[in-house]
Amino acid sequence: MIITLPPIGEDLNDKANRRVDEYNAIIHAVTVEQQQQLEQAQDSNMVGCAGGSRLRIVLLDLNAACKAAITHAFAHGGGMNGDDNCGAPAPTSILPRRLPMPFWRSALTITACLLRRYAFGVSYGRQSAVAGTVVLTPDCIHLNEAGAQLLAQLVEGELCAQASTETNTAAKVTAS
């Protein structure tokens, strides 16, 4: 599994996120290329896993999931809730947070987040709620609990899909 890069800051139109989008386009292209090469190698060598299943490369789009949660939260004036709950808090600010500039400010923000977390026991989710971030910690770089939950849902969904496919394949082999 290959995972796209999450946004940097929650201002999706920021220069940093346009750059992340460029990197994610490269990740997507390389993933497609690697999958094609893997399929060609498996076809030519007739290599596969036990039971006839084949290896494959999967791209999980964490960036799109984060962007959807951020857009939903700011568009609706509240965090994610209902059937699409990712545990994100309602943004407390009107505008999404950007990556602090210059970069030394990011280091200070990261240090402050760590200090609040490990010295004072304030969860990243609580820090995010106070700062008004949806899926990132206040440093605008790392995932908070809601962002981590989005990632876990993506991985879980892919693992369940793979297990279902393998079960169906095994059932067909047994039936034959």
XYZ file of N, CA, C and O in Angstrom:
704
model
N 0.849 -1.175 0.000
C 0.000 0.000 0.000
C 0.892 1.235 0.000
O 1.861 1.314 0.753
N 0.527 2.156 -0.841
C 1.205 3.447 -0.903
C 0.164 4.491 -0.537
O -0.985 4.426 -0.997
N 0.551 5.443 0.290
C -0.374 6.454 0.780
C 0.080 7.824 0.290
O 1.266 8.153 0.377
N -0.864 8.612 -0.210
C -0.529 9.962 -0.646
C -0.202 10.831 0.559
O -0.589 10.529 1.693
N 0.495 11.914 0.298
C 0.864 12.850 1.354
C -0.362 13.636 1.804
O -1.157 14.079 0.969
N -0.515 13.847 3.106
C -1.641 14.667 3.567
C -1.345 16.145 3.286
O -0.215 16.503 2.967
N -2.354 16.991 3.409
C -2.113 18.413 3.217
C -1.116 18.953 4.252
O -0.929 18.365 5.317
N -0.505 20.065 3.916
C 0.336 20.801 4.865
C -0.450 22.056 5.198
O -0.620 22.930 4.349
N -0.953 22.121 6.405
C -1.884 23.192 6.749
C -3.237 22.855 6.155
O -3.368 21.976 5.307
N -4.252 23.546 6.622
C -5.599 23.229 6.162
C -6.154 24.264 5.194
O -7.309 24.190 4.803
N -5.322 25.225 4.779
C -5.687 26.131 3.696
C -5.326 25.410 2.399
O -4.164 25.360 2.003
N -6.318 24.831 1.767
C -6.074 23.953 0.620
C -5.600 24.710 -0.618
O -5.098 24.100 -1.560
N -5.734 26.037 -0.623
C -5.264 26.847 -1.746
C -3.878 27.429 -1.507
O -3.363 28.149 -2.357
N -3.290 27.115 -0.361
C -1.970 27.635 -0.022
C -0.902 27.061 -0.947
O -1.044 25.957 -1.491
N 0.176 27.811 -1.118
C 1.289 27.390 -1.973
C 1.832 26.023 -1.545
O 2.155 25.185 -2.389
N 1.922 25.792 -0.243
C 2.446 24.512 0.262
C 1.575 23.352 -0.210
O 2.088 22.297 -0.593
N 0.259 23.534 -0.232
C -0.627 22.455 -0.668
C -0.641 22.284 -2.177
O -0.857 21.169 -2.665
N -0.396 23.337 -2.907
C -0.245 23.164 -4.363
C 0.994 22.317 -4.637
O 0.997 21.468 -5.529
N 2.036 22.509 -3.841
C 3.259 21.716 -3.998
C 2.994 20.256 -3.599
O 3.459 19.336 -4.266
N 2.259 20.044 -2.514
C 1.893 18.681 -2.094
C 1.102 18.001 -3.207
O 1.318 16.815 -3.491
N 0.203 18.738 -3.859
C -0.565 18.170 -4.975
C 0.357 17.721 -6.101
O 0.119 16.683 -6.724
N 1.415 18.494 -6.373
C 2.385 18.105 -7.407
C 3.087 16.801 -7.015
O 3.246 15.905 -7.847
N 3.503 16.697 -5.759
C 4.152 15.471 -5.293
C 3.198 14.289 -5.359
O 3.580 13.182 -5.746
N 1.942 14.507 -4.977
C 0.965 13.415 -5.016
C 0.678 12.964 -6.444
O 0.421 11.779 -6.678
N 0.725 13.882 -7.403
C 0.558 13.495 -8.810
C 1.710 12.578 -9.233
O 1.500 11.595 -9.959
N 2.915 12.877 -8.769
C 4.075 12.028 -9.070
C 3.904 10.662 -8.401
O 4.152 9.621 -9.024
N 3.470 10.653 -7.148
C 3.238 9.386 -6.429
C 2.210 8.548 -7.186
O 2.385 7.342 -7.366
N 1.142 9.186 -7.651
C 0.110 8.460 -8.401
C 0.691 7.877 -9.685
O 0.468 6.689 -9.992
N 1.429 8.675 -10.437
C 2.001 8.206 -11.703
C 2.981 7.055 -11.482
O 2.956 6.057 -12.218
N 3.831 7.172 -10.473
C 4.803 6.110 -10.178
C 4.077 4.844 -9.730
O 4.464 3.738 -10.113
N 3.022 4.988 -8.960
C 2.253 3.831 -8.510
C 1.641 3.086 -9.696
O 1.721 1.857 -9.771
N 1.046 3.823 -10.622
C 0.460 3.204 -11.818
C 1.547 2.500 -12.619
O 1.377 1.350 -13.052
N 2.683 3.154 -12.798
C 3.801 2.567 -13.550
C 4.318 1.294 -12.877
O 4.540 0.276 -13.539
N 4.479 1.338 -11.569
C 4.975 0.168 -10.838
C 3.977 -0.984 -10.903
O 4.372 -2.145 -11.020
N 2.680 -0.676 -10.836
C 1.661 -1.726 -10.937
C 1.707 -2.368 -12.312
O 1.610 -3.589 -12.431
N 1.867 -1.567 -13.348
C 1.957 -2.123 -14.703
C 3.180 -3.019 -14.847
O 3.096 -4.104 -15.432
N 4.314 -2.583 -14.301
C 5.524 -3.400 -14.365
C 5.350 -4.698 -13.588
O 5.788 -5.761 -14.038
N 4.714 -4.632 -12.445
C 4.467 -5.825 -11.639
C 3.559 -6.801 -12.387
O 3.824 -8.003 -12.415
N 2.518 -6.286 -13.009
C 1.609 -7.145 -13.773
C 2.325 -7.804 -14.943
O 2.116 -8.993 -15.214
N 3.171 -7.042 -15.635
C 3.927 -7.608 -16.752
C 4.870 -8.707 -16.269
O 4.983 -9.753 -16.897
N 5.534 -8.474 -15.149
C 6.451 -9.475 -14.597
C 5.688 -10.727 -14.185
O 6.139 -11.850 -14.426
N 4.522 -10.542 -13.572
C 3.725 -11.694 -13.156
C 3.192 -12.457 -14.361
O 3.137 -13.679 -14.352
N 2.814 -11.733 -15.428
C 2.329 -12.400 -16.638
C 3.443 -13.181 -17.313
O 3.241 -14.320 -17.734
N 4.622 -12.575 -17.395
C 5.720 -13.246 -18.097
C 6.291 -14.403 -17.285
O 6.696 -15.412 -17.847
N 6.296 -14.277 -15.972
C 6.850 -15.339 -15.118
C 5.778 -16.253 -14.557
O 6.080 -17.240 -13.906
N 4.515 -15.870 -14.797
C 3.390 -16.588 -14.219
C 3.592 -16.750 -12.723
O 3.376 -17.815 -12.144
N 4.046 -15.654 -12.101
C 4.297 -15.640 -10.666
C 3.058 -15.100 -9.978
O 2.491 -14.111 -10.405
N 2.657 -15.724 -8.938
C 1.537 -15.261 -8.133
C 1.664 -15.813 -6.741
O 2.597 -16.547 -6.438
N 0.738 -15.466 -5.924
C 0.735 -15.984 -4.559
C -0.025 -17.303 -4.533
O -0.649 -17.697 -5.500
N 0.018 -17.960 -3.406
C -0.702 -19.224 -3.229
C -2.180 -19.013 -3.523
O -2.748 -17.983 -3.186
N -2.788 -19.976 -4.150
C -4.213 -19.881 -4.462
C -4.496 -19.092 -5.719
O -5.634 -18.789 -6.009
N -3.468 -18.711 -6.451
C -3.675 -18.012 -7.704
C -3.847 -16.509 -7.579
O -4.078 -15.848 -8.570
N -3.781 -15.957 -6.377
C -3.907 -14.505 -6.265
C -2.615 -13.851 -6.725
O -1.557 -14.464 -6.740
N -2.734 -12.605 -7.106
C -1.594 -11.888 -7.655
C -1.246 -10.720 -6.750
O -2.113 -10.129 -6.130
N 0.021 -10.393 -6.745
C 0.462 -9.218 -6.002
C -0.022 -7.972 -6.727
O -0.113 -7.952 -7.951
N -0.326 -6.944 -5.977
C -0.696 -5.675 -6.590
C -0.287 -4.527 -5.684
O -0.090 -4.711 -4.488
N -0.162 -3.383 -6.282
C 0.188 -2.173 -5.556
C -1.082 -1.343 -5.432
O -1.800 -1.146 -6.411
N -1.366 -0.875 -4.231
C -2.591 -0.129 -3.969
C -2.218 1.281 -3.521
O -1.360 1.452 -2.658
N -2.881 2.269 -4.103
C -2.691 3.658 -3.706
C -3.875 4.086 -2.855
O -5.017 4.030 -3.300
N -3.601 4.487 -1.624
C -4.633 5.007 -0.730
C -4.520 6.519 -0.728
O -3.461 7.073 -0.417
N -5.600 7.205 -1.063
C -5.563 8.664 -1.218
C -5.934 9.370 0.088
O -7.049 9.867 0.262
N -4.966 9.415 1.005
C -5.158 10.113 2.273
C -5.376 11.601 2.033
O -6.175 12.235 2.711
N -4.686 12.159 1.055
C -4.814 13.586 0.769
C -6.259 13.939 0.433
O -6.808 14.895 0.976
N -6.886 13.151 -0.432
C -8.274 13.422 -0.815
C -9.215 13.285 0.379
O -10.141 14.084 0.543
N -8.972 12.288 1.234
C -9.819 12.099 2.417
C -9.684 13.289 3.378
O -10.684 13.770 3.915
N -8.460 13.754 3.571
C -8.235 14.919 4.444
C -8.881 16.165 3.859
O -9.535 16.936 4.573
N -8.697 16.370 2.551
C -9.290 17.542 1.904
C -10.811 17.520 2.016
O -11.432 18.556 2.252
N -11.404 16.344 1.853
C -12.863 16.230 1.964
C -13.330 16.584 3.370
O -14.325 17.300 3.542
N -12.608 16.103 4.380
C -12.981 16.411 5.770
C -12.823 17.899 6.060
O -13.692 18.510 6.699
N -11.740 18.496 5.587
C -11.499 19.926 5.808
C -12.565 20.754 5.097
O -13.169 21.657 5.681
N -12.822 20.424 3.829
C -13.819 21.161 3.049
C -15.192 21.042 3.688
O -15.914 22.032 3.829
N -15.550 19.841 4.101
C -16.860 19.614 4.733
C -16.979 20.422 6.021
O -18.001 21.065 6.270
N -15.950 20.388 6.840
C -15.999 21.085 8.128
C -16.132 22.595 7.955
O -16.944 23.225 8.633
N -15.372 23.171 7.044
C -15.429 24.619 6.871
C -16.656 25.052 6.073
O -17.179 26.132 6.297
N -17.137 24.206 5.166
C -18.317 24.554 4.372
C -19.590 24.506 5.207
O -20.507 25.275 4.987
N -19.622 23.593 6.163
C -20.834 23.418 6.964
C -20.729 24.049 8.340
O -21.603 23.854 9.169
N -19.648 24.748 8.621
C -19.503 25.425 9.904
C -19.412 24.485 11.081
O -19.715 24.864 12.205
N -18.995 23.268 10.835
C -18.883 22.319 11.927
C -18.049 21.137 11.531
O -17.691 20.975 10.371
N -17.727 20.319 12.507
C -16.912 19.137 12.262
C -17.710 18.072 11.536
O -18.898 18.233 11.262
N -17.042 16.999 11.238
C -17.696 15.886 10.564
C -18.631 15.215 11.571
O -18.276 15.023 12.717
N -19.816 14.878 11.128
C -20.727 14.160 12.014
C -21.655 13.289 11.189
O -21.612 13.307 9.978
N -22.463 12.525 11.858
C -23.376 11.644 11.152
C -22.657 10.417 10.635
O -21.747 9.898 11.259
N -23.082 9.956 9.464
C -22.531 8.732 8.896
C -21.073 8.864 8.488
O -20.358 7.881 8.391
N -20.620 10.097 8.211
C -19.243 10.286 7.756
C -18.363 10.850 8.867
O -17.424 11.576 8.625
N -18.638 10.477 10.088
C -17.913 11.009 11.244
C -16.467 10.545 11.249
O -16.193 9.364 11.273
N -15.560 11.480 11.224
C -14.142 11.135 11.354
C -13.626 11.627 12.700
O -12.438 11.582 12.963
N -14.509 12.117 13.541
C -14.087 12.587 14.850
C -13.484 13.975 14.819
O -12.911 14.429 15.798
N -13.594 14.670 13.694
C -12.991 15.994 13.573
C -13.803 17.017 14.350
O -15.024 16.991 14.327
N -13.123 17.919 15.047
C -13.834 18.954 15.777
C -14.362 20.020 14.826
O -13.895 20.140 13.697
N -15.326 20.782 15.283
C -15.778 21.925 14.505
C -14.666 22.964 14.497
O -14.065 23.231 15.529
N -14.356 23.541 13.341
C -13.317 24.568 13.317
C -13.746 25.767 14.161
O -14.896 26.188 14.101
N -12.822 26.284 14.950
C -13.135 27.438 15.785
C -12.765 28.740 15.101
O -13.092 29.808 15.592
N -12.085 28.652 13.973
C -11.722 29.856 13.239
C -12.513 29.915 11.943
O -13.051 28.923 11.486
N -12.584 31.098 11.374
C -13.325 31.289 10.135
C -12.534 30.755 8.948
O -13.090 30.180 8.035
N -11.221 30.934 8.981
C -10.366 30.497 7.884
C -9.475 29.343 8.324
O -9.039 29.295 9.469
N -9.174 28.422 7.412
C -8.269 27.314 7.750
C -6.867 27.817 8.078
O -6.424 28.828 7.544
N -6.182 27.087 8.939
C -4.820 27.454 9.337
C -3.825 27.078 8.247
O -3.952 26.055 7.595
N -2.815 27.933 8.117
C -1.710 27.686 7.193
C -0.495 27.232 7.977
O -0.401 27.443 9.184
N 0.457 26.649 7.255
C 1.740 26.290 7.840
C 2.417 27.568 8.315
O 2.518 28.526 7.545
N 2.853 27.619 9.583
C 3.525 28.837 10.063
C 4.792 29.127 9.267
O 5.563 28.227 8.977
N 4.979 30.363 8.911
C 6.178 30.780 8.174
C 6.864 31.878 8.963
O 6.196 32.654 9.598
N 8.134 32.010 8.950
C 9.109 31.114 8.335
C 9.132 29.765 9.050
O 8.488 29.577 10.070
N 9.913 28.848 8.493
C 9.877 27.471 8.968
C 10.307 27.308 10.420
O 9.906 26.365 11.075
N 11.117 28.210 10.959
C 11.510 28.076 12.360
C 10.290 28.186 13.263
O 10.257 27.614 14.341
N 9.251 28.885 12.805
C 8.015 28.955 13.597
C 7.333 27.595 13.657
O 6.688 27.256 14.643
N 7.473 26.826 12.582
C 6.919 25.468 12.593
C 7.584 24.635 13.676
O 6.917 23.882 14.383
N 8.907 24.781 13.794
C 9.632 24.032 14.833
C 9.131 24.420 16.217
O 8.969 23.555 17.089
N 8.869 25.688 16.429
C 8.342 26.137 17.720
C 6.941 25.569 17.965
O 6.625 25.144 19.085
N 6.133 25.554 16.931
C 4.774 25.030 17.068
C 4.791 23.533 17.345
O 4.028 23.034 18.175
N 5.673 22.809 16.659
C 5.806 21.371 16.912
C 6.234 21.136 18.355
O 5.671 20.288 19.053
N 7.211 21.895 18.816
C 7.698 21.766 20.190
C 6.582 22.069 21.190
O 6.410 21.352 22.179
N 5.810 23.115 20.923
C 4.704 23.471 21.812
C 3.658 22.358 21.855
O 3.147 22.019 22.938
N 3.344 21.761 20.698
C 2.378 20.649 20.649
C 2.877 19.466 21.478
O 2.117 18.867 22.244
N 4.151 19.140 21.302
C 4.729 18.013 22.052
C 4.735 18.292 23.552
O 4.426 17.408 24.358
N 5.082 19.508 23.925
C 5.116 19.890 25.341
C 3.721 19.779 25.958
O 3.550 19.194 27.030
N 2.721 20.343 25.255
C 1.352 20.254 25.776
C 0.902 18.792 25.881
O 0.215 18.418 26.835
N 1.305 17.962 24.918
C 0.877 16.561 24.907
C 1.537 15.759 26.023
O 0.873 15.058 26.774
N 2.869 15.837 26.104
C 3.591 14.944 27.008
C 3.865 15.530 28.387
O 3.995 14.777 29.343
N 3.909 16.829 28.512
C 4.114 17.416 29.838
C 2.790 17.688 30.545
O 2.687 17.545 31.757
N 1.765 18.073 29.768
C 0.498 18.463 30.382
C -0.658 17.524 30.037
O -1.774 17.714 30.514
N -0.409 16.515 29.184
C -1.422 15.510 28.877
C -2.563 15.986 27.998
O -3.618 15.357 27.964
N -2.379 17.074 27.262
C -3.430 17.584 26.386
C -3.362 16.818 25.066
O -2.339 16.837 24.386
N -4.441 16.139 24.718
C -4.447 15.327 23.495
C -4.288 16.216 22.266
O -4.592 17.411 22.294
N -3.831 15.591 21.180
C -3.706 16.338 19.930
C -5.083 16.771 19.435
O -5.225 17.838 18.843
N -6.097 15.954 19.688
C -7.453 16.321 19.301
C -7.921 17.575 20.015
O -8.534 18.460 19.409
N -7.644 17.654 21.302
C -8.034 18.843 22.075
C -7.257 20.065 21.604
O -7.821 21.153 21.458
N -5.954 19.889 21.355
C -5.147 21.000 20.843
C -5.683 21.475 19.498
O -5.757 22.677 19.229
N -6.092 20.515 18.665
C -6.634 20.856 17.354
C -7.950 21.607 17.485
O -8.207 22.558 16.736
N -8.784 21.179 18.430
C -10.064 21.854 18.646
C -9.848 23.307 19.049
O -10.529 24.208 18.554
N -8.886 23.541 19.917
C -8.589 24.907 20.358
C -8.021 25.732 19.206
O -8.361 26.899 19.029
N -7.159 25.106 18.393
C -6.513 25.823 17.286
C -7.424 25.965 16.073
O -7.155 26.780 15.193
N -8.488 25.173 16.004
C -9.401 25.249 14.872
C -8.980 24.427 13.678
O -9.380 24.715 12.557
N -8.177 23.376 13.905
C -7.802 22.499 12.802
C -8.698 21.270 12.801
O -9.180 20.838 13.842
N -8.887 20.691 11.633
C -9.828 19.585 11.476
C -9.116 18.237 11.539
O -9.502 17.368 12.315
N -8.096 18.029 10.703
C -7.422 16.730 10.641
C -5.932 16.813 10.969
O -5.266 15.789 11.047
N -5.425 18.010 11.177
C -4.012 18.201 11.490
C -3.856 18.781 12.887
O -4.757 19.461 13.388
N -2.705 18.506 13.500
C -2.401 19.143 14.775
C -2.136 20.629 14.516
O -1.979 21.040 13.359
N -2.080 21.454 15.560
C -1.855 22.881 15.350
C -0.547 23.232 14.630
O -0.408 24.332 14.118
N 0.399 22.282 14.547
C 1.626 22.574 13.810
C 1.393 22.548 12.297
O 2.261 22.921 11.522
N 0.196 22.118 11.874
C -0.219 22.078 10.464
C 0.590 21.106 9.626
O 0.608 21.197 8.397
N 1.251 20.154 10.267
C 2.054 19.163 9.558
C 1.580 17.749 9.878
O 1.405 16.933 8.984
N 1.384 17.456 11.148
C 1.094 16.086 11.592
C -0.411 15.852 11.727
O -1.168 16.767 12.046
N -0.811 14.594 11.528
C -2.213 14.231 11.691
C -2.597 14.237 13.163
O -1.840 13.778 14.005
N -3.792 14.741 13.455
C -4.333 14.593 14.801
C -5.124 13.293 14.852
O -5.054 12.488 13.912
N -5.889 13.075 15.913
C -6.628 11.828 16.043
C -7.642 11.648 14.917
O -7.829 10.542 14.403
N -8.307 12.727 14.507
C -9.288 12.624 13.417
C -8.596 12.271 12.104
O -9.104 11.453 11.331
N -7.444 12.856 11.840
C -6.682 12.534 10.634
C -6.187 11.096 10.664
O -6.224 10.383 9.652
N -5.732 10.658 11.834
C -5.274 9.271 11.977
C -6.439 8.312 11.774
O -6.267 7.232 11.188
N -7.625 8.700 12.218
C -8.804 7.855 12.020
C -9.136 7.740 10.530
O -9.509 6.663 10.055
N -8.983 8.827 9.779
C -9.199 8.757 8.332
C -8.228 7.771 7.686
O -8.619 6.960 6.841
N -6.967 7.840 8.096
C -5.953 6.922 7.564
C -6.300 5.475 7.923
O -6.244 4.584 7.074
N -6.678 5.252 9.170
C -7.041 3.898 9.602
C -8.236 3.370 8.808
O -8.268 2.189 8.436
N -9.208 4.222 8.525
C -10.370 3.802 7.742
C -9.974 3.417 6.320
O -10.497 2.451 5.763
N -9.047 4.170 5.727
C -8.578 3.837 4.380
C -7.881 2.474 4.363
O -8.150 1.635 3.497
N -6.988 2.260 5.325
C -6.250 0.996 5.391
C -7.208 -0.151 5.681
O -7.157 -1.198 5.024
N -8.101 0.038 6.639
C -9.059 -1.004 6.978
C -9.946 -1.358 5.789
O -10.189 -2.535 5.502
N -10.406 -0.349 5.069
C -11.245 -0.596 3.901
C -10.518 -1.422 2.852
O -11.090 -2.353 2.270
N -9.250 -1.111 2.618
C -8.481 -1.866 1.630
C -8.216 -3.283 2.113
O -8.308 -4.234 1.335
N -7.884 -3.454 3.386
C -7.649 -4.800 3.919
C -8.915 -5.647 3.849
O -8.862 -6.834 3.507
N -10.059 -5.055 4.155
C -11.329 -5.789 4.071
C -11.637 -6.161 2.625
O -12.110 -7.267 2.349
N -11.363 -5.240 1.692
C -11.594 -5.533 0.276
C -10.696 -6.670 -0.185
O -11.139 -7.562 -0.916
N -9.437 -6.667 0.255
C -8.518 -7.745 -0.122
C -8.960 -9.074 0.478
O -8.928 -10.103 -0.192
N -9.388 -9.053 1.728
C -9.831 -10.282 2.384
C -11.060 -10.845 1.686
O -11.179 -12.055 1.480
N -11.971 -9.963 1.296
C -13.180 -10.394 0.593
C -12.832 -11.020 -0.754
O -13.369 -12.064 -1.122
N -11.907 -10.395 -1.477
C -11.471 -10.920 -2.772
C -10.806 -12.277 -2.610
O -11.074 -13.207 -3.375
N -9.948 -12.411 -1.603
C -9.264 -13.685 -1.367
C -10.243 -14.770 -0.962
O -10.104 -15.926 -1.377
N -11.250 -14.427 -0.165
C -12.265 -15.393 0.250
C -13.057 -15.876 -0.957
O -13.313 -17.070 -1.106
N -13.439 -14.934 -1.839
C -14.186 -15.306 -3.052
C -13.346 -16.184 -3.963
O -13.847 -17.150 -4.536
N -12.058 -15.874 -4.100
C -11.165 -16.675 -4.932
C -11.018 -18.071 -4.360
O -11.072 -19.067 -5.083
N -10.833 -18.155 -3.038
C -10.689 -19.463 -2.389
C -11.973 -20.293 -2.544
O -11.904 -21.510 -2.755
N -13.120 -19.642 -2.448
C -14.388 -20.361 -2.597
C -14.551 -20.914 -4.010
O -15.028 -22.035 -4.206
N -14.113 -20.138 -5.017
C -14.203 -20.598 -6.407
C -13.263 -21.788 -6.642
O -13.620 -22.741 -7.336
N -12.059 -21.736 -6.062
C -11.095 -22.825 -6.211
C -11.627 -24.077 -5.541
O -11.552 -25.178 -6.080
N -12.217 -23.946 -4.349
C -12.769 -25.082 -3.622
C -13.950 -25.687 -4.363
O -14.108 -26.909 -4.407
N -14.785 -24.837 -4.963
C -15.971 -25.308 -5.683
C -15.598 -26.065 -6.955
O -16.364 -26.902 -7.422
N -14.423 -25.786 -7.516
C -14.034 -26.421 -8.783
C -13.623 -27.817 -8.609
O -13.409 -28.627 -8.023
